[in-house]
Amino acid sequence: MAPRDKRLSSTPLEILFFLNGWYYATYFLLELLIFLYKGLLLPYPTANLVLDVVMLLLYLGIEVIRLFFGTKGNLCQRKMPLGISVALTFPSAMMASYYLLLQTYVLRLEAIMNSILLFFCGSELLLEMLTLATFSSMDRI
Amino acid sequence: MGRISGLVPSRFLTLLAHLVIVITLFWSRESNIQACLPLKFTPEEYEKQDNQLVAALCLTLGLFAVELAGFLSGVSMFNSTQSLLSIAAHCSASVALSFFIFERWECTTYWYIFAFCSAFPAVTETALFIAVFGLKKKPF
C-alpha cells in the first residue's frame, strides 16, 4: 500500500469515469429507443432482435462493473479493482465494436455513439495503465 | 457544489449531442445543399455550396475542440455561468440542427446556427481561457 499522505489517484481518470458513466446511461436509453425504432420500421428477425437486446443488457452489466471497480480502485489507490477494470475494458470495447460493426442494422447515429464509446475505452485504458504503474512503483519504495 | 455538479454532466451530454448531429450532417448534407440551389443547377454551383457547408462544419468541429479542451482541462468545468450558457446554446443547436436535417433547410441557415450556438459559447470559452491563463484568475 502507498503511504497515506501521498495522493496517487489520477484526476483525469476520475473525470473520464464520471463522464463515461453519464454518457453510458444516455447511450443505453438511446439504444433501447433505437431498437424500438428498428423493430417497428425494419424487417428485423425476432431472433436477431432478442440477441441484440440481450447483448445490450450484458453490456450494461459489464460497463457498470467496470466503471464501479475503476472508480473504487482509483480513489482507494488499490491495484486489484483497477486491474479488474482494465481486464473488463476489453469485453467492453468488444461490445462497442459489435454494435459498431456486427449487429444486424447499424444506424449512423449508432456508429457515431459507439465510436465515442470506443474513444472513451481507449483513453481510459491508457490512463488506467499509467495509474497502475504509479501505484505499483510507490509500493516498492 | 451540489447544484453545480448537475451542470457538469448535462453540459457534457449536450455538447456530445451537438457533436453527434454535426458528424451526422457530414454524411447527409446533399439534400440541404440541393435545397439552396435552383431547380436546375450545374455541378460547379453544387461544388461551391458544398465547399461552403463543409468549411462551416469543419469550423464547428474546431470550436468543439476549443470548448471540450476548456471543459476537460477544468478551465470552465465548474464555472456555472459558462456551463449554463453552453448548455443553452448547444441544446438549441441540437434542436435546430435536427430540424435542419429533417426539414431540409437551406444550407445558408447553417451559418446562423453556427454563429449563435457554436461560435458564441466558444468565444466566451476563449475569454475564460485568457482570464485563467493570461490574467491568472481562479477558474471558478
Short mmCIF file of C-alpha atoms in Angstrom, two decimals:
data_model
loop_
_atom_site.label_atom_id
_atom_site.label_comp_id
_atom_site.label_asym_id
_atom_site.label_seq_id
_atom_site.Cartn_x
_atom_site.Cartn_y
_atom_site.Cartn_z
CA MET A 1 0.00 0.00 0.00
CA ALA A 2 1.07 3.51 -0.74
CA PRO A 3 1.69 5.86 2.19
CA ARG A 4 -1.42 7.52 3.42
CA ASP A 5 -0.34 11.09 2.86
CA LYS A 6 0.55 10.57 -0.81
CA ARG A 7 -2.33 11.06 -3.20
CA LEU A 8 -1.68 8.98 -6.29
CA SER A 9 -5.22 8.83 -7.70
CA SER A 10 -5.49 10.20 -11.20
CA THR A 11 -7.89 13.13 -11.59
CA PRO A 12 -8.23 12.83 -15.39
CA LEU A 13 -9.12 9.16 -14.97
CA GLU A 14 -11.78 10.02 -12.40
CA ILE A 15 -13.24 12.69 -14.71
CA LEU A 16 -13.32 10.18 -17.54
CA PHE A 17 -15.08 7.55 -15.40
CA PHE A 18 -17.63 10.10 -14.25
CA LEU A 19 -18.39 11.35 -17.74
CA ASN A 20 -18.35 7.84 -19.17
CA GLY A 21 -20.99 6.79 -16.63
CA TRP A 22 -23.32 9.60 -17.67
CA TYR A 23 -22.61 9.05 -21.32
CA TYR A 24 -23.26 5.33 -20.99
CA ALA A 25 -26.61 5.94 -19.28
CA THR A 26 -27.67 8.13 -22.18
CA TYR A 27 -26.31 5.62 -24.68
CA PHE A 28 -28.26 2.76 -23.07
CA LEU A 29 -31.56 4.65 -23.14
CA LEU A 30 -30.98 5.80 -26.70
CA GLU A 31 -30.05 2.29 -27.82
CA LEU A 32 -33.26 0.89 -26.31
CA LEU A 33 -35.27 3.51 -28.23
CA ILE A 34 -33.30 2.74 -31.40
CA PHE A 35 -34.16 -0.95 -31.03
CA LEU A 36 -37.80 0.02 -30.67
CA TYR A 37 -37.50 2.10 -33.84
CA LYS A 38 -35.68 -0.63 -35.77
CA GLY A 39 -38.05 -3.32 -34.55
CA LEU A 40 -41.07 -1.32 -35.71
CA LEU A 41 -39.76 0.00 -39.01
CA LEU A 42 -37.35 -2.58 -40.38
CA PRO A 43 -37.87 -6.28 -41.16
CA TYR A 44 -36.00 -7.37 -38.05
CA PRO A 45 -35.89 -11.16 -37.40
CA THR A 46 -37.04 -11.82 -33.82
CA ALA A 47 -34.00 -13.96 -33.00
CA ASN A 48 -31.63 -11.15 -34.02
CA LEU A 49 -33.62 -8.55 -32.11
CA VAL A 50 -33.56 -10.68 -28.95
CA LEU A 51 -29.83 -11.31 -29.41
CA ASP A 52 -29.07 -7.61 -29.76
CA VAL A 53 -31.21 -6.57 -26.79
CA VAL A 54 -29.76 -9.31 -24.55
CA MET A 55 -26.24 -8.29 -25.62
CA LEU A 56 -27.14 -4.70 -24.70
CA LEU A 57 -28.21 -5.79 -21.19
CA LEU A 58 -24.98 -7.78 -20.87
CA TYR A 59 -23.06 -4.71 -22.00
CA LEU A 60 -24.82 -2.64 -19.33
CA GLY A 61 -23.67 -5.12 -16.67
CA ILE A 62 -20.07 -5.13 -17.92
CA GLU A 63 -19.93 -1.36 -18.12
CA VAL A 64 -21.43 -0.81 -14.65
CA ILE A 65 -18.97 -3.24 -13.05
CA ARG A 66 -16.06 -1.77 -14.99
CA LEU A 67 -16.83 1.79 -14.01
CA PHE A 68 -17.58 0.87 -10.38
CA PHE A 69 -14.33 -1.02 -9.88
CA GLY A 70 -12.40 1.59 -11.83
CA THR A 71 -13.61 4.45 -9.61
CA LYS A 72 -13.07 2.46 -6.41
CA GLY A 73 -9.61 1.32 -7.45
CA ASN A 74 -8.57 4.79 -8.50
CA LEU A 75 -9.89 6.57 -5.42
CA CYS A 76 -8.78 3.96 -2.86
CA GLN A 77 -5.41 3.51 -4.61
CA ARG A 78 -5.90 -0.26 -4.87
CA LYS A 79 -4.38 -2.20 -7.71
CA MET A 80 -6.82 -5.13 -7.70
CA PRO A 81 -10.08 -3.28 -8.51
CA LEU A 82 -8.25 -1.16 -11.06
CA GLY A 83 -6.84 -4.35 -12.60
CA ILE A 84 -10.37 -5.82 -12.83
CA SER A 85 -11.46 -2.62 -14.54
CA VAL A 86 -8.56 -2.89 -17.01
CA ALA A 87 -9.49 -6.50 -17.73
CA LEU A 88 -13.14 -5.55 -18.27
CA THR A 89 -12.15 -2.80 -20.72
CA PHE A 90 -11.55 -5.45 -23.40
CA PRO A 91 -15.02 -7.08 -23.32
CA SER A 92 -16.49 -3.59 -23.12
CA ALA A 93 -14.57 -2.49 -26.22
CA MET A 94 -15.61 -5.75 -27.92
CA MET A 95 -19.25 -4.95 -27.22
CA ALA A 96 -18.85 -1.41 -28.56
CA SER A 97 -17.29 -2.77 -31.74
CA TYR A 98 -20.07 -5.37 -32.01
CA TYR A 99 -22.64 -2.58 -32.02
CA LEU A 100 -20.43 -0.57 -34.35
CA LEU A 101 -19.80 -3.26 -36.96
CA LEU A 102 -21.51 -6.61 -36.49
CA GLN A 103 -25.08 -6.04 -35.36
CA THR A 104 -28.00 -6.51 -37.77
CA TYR A 105 -28.68 -2.88 -38.70
CA VAL A 106 -26.19 -0.15 -37.86
CA LEU A 107 -27.60 3.37 -37.96
CA ARG A 108 -25.32 6.36 -38.48
CA LEU A 109 -26.25 7.57 -35.01
CA GLU A 110 -25.15 4.26 -33.52
CA ALA A 111 -21.90 4.32 -35.49
CA ILE A 112 -21.00 7.73 -34.05
CA MET A 113 -22.10 6.91 -30.50
CA ASN A 114 -20.16 3.64 -30.47
CA SER A 115 -17.06 5.35 -31.82
CA ILE A 116 -17.29 7.80 -28.92
CA LEU A 117 -17.58 4.83 -26.52
CA LEU A 118 -14.51 3.22 -28.10
CA PHE A 119 -12.66 6.51 -27.70
CA PHE A 120 -13.62 6.55 -24.01
CA CYS A 121 -12.41 2.94 -23.65
CA GLY A 122 -9.07 3.71 -25.29
CA SER A 123 -8.30 6.80 -23.24
CA GLU A 124 -9.39 5.10 -20.02
CA LEU A 125 -7.20 2.09 -20.76
CA LEU A 126 -4.21 4.37 -21.27
CA LEU A 127 -4.81 6.33 -18.06
CA GLU A 128 -5.54 3.17 -16.07
CA MET A 129 -2.22 1.68 -17.17
CA LEU A 130 -0.41 4.86 -16.11
CA THR A 131 -2.22 4.94 -12.75
CA LEU A 132 -1.48 1.25 -12.14
CA ALA A 133 2.18 1.92 -12.89
CA THR A 134 2.19 4.80 -10.38
CA PHE A 135 0.52 2.67 -7.69
CA SER A 136 2.94 -0.22 -8.10
CA SER A 137 6.03 1.95 -8.30
CA MET A 138 5.07 3.57 -4.97
CA ASP A 139 4.73 0.14 -3.38
CA ARG A 140 8.39 -0.70 -3.79
CA ILE A 141 9.71 2.48 -2.19
CA MET B 1 -21.25 22.44 -5.22
CA GLY B 2 -24.20 20.07 -5.26
CA ARG B 3 -26.08 22.30 -7.66
CA ILE B 4 -23.06 22.76 -9.91
CA SER B 5 -22.32 19.05 -10.15
CA GLY B 6 -25.54 18.53 -12.07
CA LEU B 7 -24.44 21.09 -14.61
CA VAL B 8 -21.21 19.27 -15.41
CA PRO B 9 -22.68 16.06 -16.89
CA SER B 10 -25.57 17.88 -18.56
CA ARG B 11 -23.15 20.25 -20.26
CA PHE B 12 -21.04 17.34 -21.44
CA LEU B 13 -24.06 15.46 -22.76
CA THR B 14 -25.49 18.45 -24.64
CA LEU B 15 -22.04 19.07 -26.13
CA LEU B 16 -21.87 15.47 -27.29
CA ALA B 17 -25.43 15.59 -28.66
CA HIS B 18 -24.50 18.59 -30.78
CA LEU B 19 -21.28 16.89 -31.86
CA VAL B 20 -23.14 13.74 -32.93
CA ILE B 21 -25.59 15.76 -35.03
CA VAL B 22 -22.77 17.71 -36.68
CA ILE B 23 -20.97 14.48 -37.62
CA THR B 24 -24.25 13.07 -38.97
CA LEU B 25 -24.60 16.22 -41.08
CA PHE B 26 -21.29 15.40 -42.78
CA TRP B 27 -22.93 12.25 -44.13
CA SER B 28 -26.30 13.65 -45.09
CA ARG B 29 -25.66 17.14 -46.37
CA GLU B 30 -26.72 16.55 -50.02
CA SER B 31 -30.40 17.36 -49.53
CA ASN B 32 -29.58 20.59 -47.67
CA ILE B 33 -27.27 21.71 -50.45
CA GLN B 34 -29.89 20.92 -53.08
CA ALA B 35 -32.38 22.98 -51.06
CA CYS B 36 -30.39 26.20 -51.53
CA LEU B 37 -29.75 25.68 -55.25
CA PRO B 38 -32.20 26.41 -58.09
CA LEU B 39 -34.11 23.53 -59.65
CA LYS B 40 -31.55 23.16 -62.43
CA PHE B 41 -28.00 23.61 -61.19
CA THR B 42 -24.56 22.94 -62.59
CA PRO B 43 -22.01 20.72 -60.82
CA GLU B 44 -19.87 23.83 -60.23
CA GLU B 45 -22.64 25.55 -58.29
CA TYR B 46 -23.17 22.42 -56.24
CA GLU B 47 -19.45 22.18 -55.59
CA LYS B 48 -19.33 25.79 -54.40
CA GLN B 49 -22.19 25.37 -51.91
CA ASP B 50 -20.83 22.02 -50.77
CA ASN B 51 -17.43 23.52 -50.03
CA GLN B 52 -19.04 26.29 -48.01
CA LEU B 53 -21.05 23.89 -45.89
CA VAL B 54 -18.06 21.58 -45.34
CA ALA B 55 -15.96 24.56 -44.28
CA ALA B 56 -18.67 25.59 -41.81
CA LEU B 57 -18.87 22.05 -40.41
CA CYS B 58 -15.08 21.83 -40.04
CA LEU B 59 -15.05 25.20 -38.25
CA THR B 60 -17.74 23.85 -35.92
CA LEU B 61 -15.56 20.83 -35.14
CA GLY B 62 -12.66 23.17 -34.37
CA LEU B 63 -14.81 25.18 -31.96
CA PHE B 64 -15.88 21.91 -30.33
CA ALA B 65 -12.22 21.14 -29.76
CA VAL B 66 -11.80 24.53 -28.04
CA GLU B 67 -14.82 24.03 -25.85
CA LEU B 68 -14.07 20.43 -24.93
CA ALA B 69 -10.48 21.40 -24.12
CA GLY B 70 -11.73 24.13 -21.79
CA PHE B 71 -14.25 21.78 -20.23
CA LEU B 72 -11.94 18.82 -19.69
CA SER B 73 -8.93 20.86 -18.57
CA GLY B 74 -11.05 22.35 -15.78
CA VAL B 75 -10.92 25.95 -17.01
CA SER B 76 -14.71 26.14 -17.22
CA MET B 77 -15.86 22.81 -15.79
CA PHE B 78 -17.15 24.32 -12.54
CA ASN B 79 -17.97 27.75 -13.91
CA SER B 80 -21.75 27.73 -13.67
CA THR B 81 -22.31 30.79 -15.89
CA GLN B 82 -20.33 29.32 -18.76
CA SER B 83 -21.97 25.92 -18.16
CA LEU B 84 -25.49 27.34 -18.37
CA LEU B 85 -24.61 29.39 -21.43
CA SER B 86 -23.07 26.39 -23.11
CA ILE B 87 -26.00 24.12 -22.23
CA ALA B 88 -28.50 26.63 -23.63
CA ALA B 89 -26.51 27.21 -26.83
CA HIS B 90 -25.77 23.58 -27.59
CA CYS B 91 -29.24 22.39 -26.65
CA SER B 92 -30.82 24.86 -29.05
CA ALA B 93 -28.22 23.95 -31.64
CA SER B 94 -29.16 20.27 -31.36
CA VAL B 95 -32.86 21.05 -31.80
CA ALA B 96 -32.22 23.49 -34.67
CA LEU B 97 -29.87 21.09 -36.44
CA SER B 98 -32.29 18.20 -36.20
CA PHE B 99 -34.87 20.45 -37.88
CA PHE B 100 -32.13 21.40 -40.36
CA ILE B 101 -31.67 17.74 -41.28
CA PHE B 102 -35.27 16.54 -41.17
CA GLU B 103 -36.92 19.55 -42.82
CA ARG B 104 -34.06 20.07 -45.32
CA TRP B 105 -33.46 23.70 -44.50
CA GLU B 106 -31.38 25.78 -46.89
CA CYS B 107 -27.68 25.39 -46.31
CA THR B 108 -27.21 29.12 -45.65
CA THR B 109 -29.25 28.84 -42.43
CA TYR B 110 -26.41 26.77 -41.04
CA TRP B 111 -24.33 29.92 -40.66
CA TYR B 112 -26.90 31.44 -38.28
CA ILE B 113 -26.99 28.28 -36.17
CA PHE B 114 -23.20 28.26 -36.27
CA ALA B 115 -22.89 31.88 -35.15
CA PHE B 116 -25.37 31.77 -32.27
CA CYS B 117 -24.99 28.23 -30.99
CA SER B 118 -21.38 27.30 -31.71
CA ALA B 119 -19.26 30.41 -32.07
CA PHE B 120 -20.85 32.31 -29.18
CA PRO B 121 -20.05 29.76 -26.41
CA ALA B 122 -16.63 29.19 -27.95
CA VAL B 123 -15.88 32.94 -27.74
CA THR B 124 -16.84 33.07 -24.05
CA GLU B 125 -14.76 29.94 -23.52
CA THR B 126 -11.76 31.65 -25.13
CA ALA B 127 -12.37 34.67 -22.88
CA LEU B 128 -12.25 32.31 -19.89
CA PHE B 129 -9.03 30.77 -21.22
CA ILE B 130 -7.47 34.23 -21.38
CA ALA B 131 -8.79 35.09 -17.91
CA VAL B 132 -7.42 31.90 -16.36
CA PHE B 133 -4.09 31.51 -18.15
CA GLY B 134 -3.35 35.12 -19.11
CA LEU B 135 -4.68 37.08 -16.14
CA LYS B 136 -4.18 34.25 -13.61
CA LYS B 137 -7.73 34.41 -12.33
CA LYS B 138 -9.22 31.49 -10.43
CA PRO B 139 -11.22 29.26 -12.78
CA PHE B 140 -14.31 29.28 -10.55
#
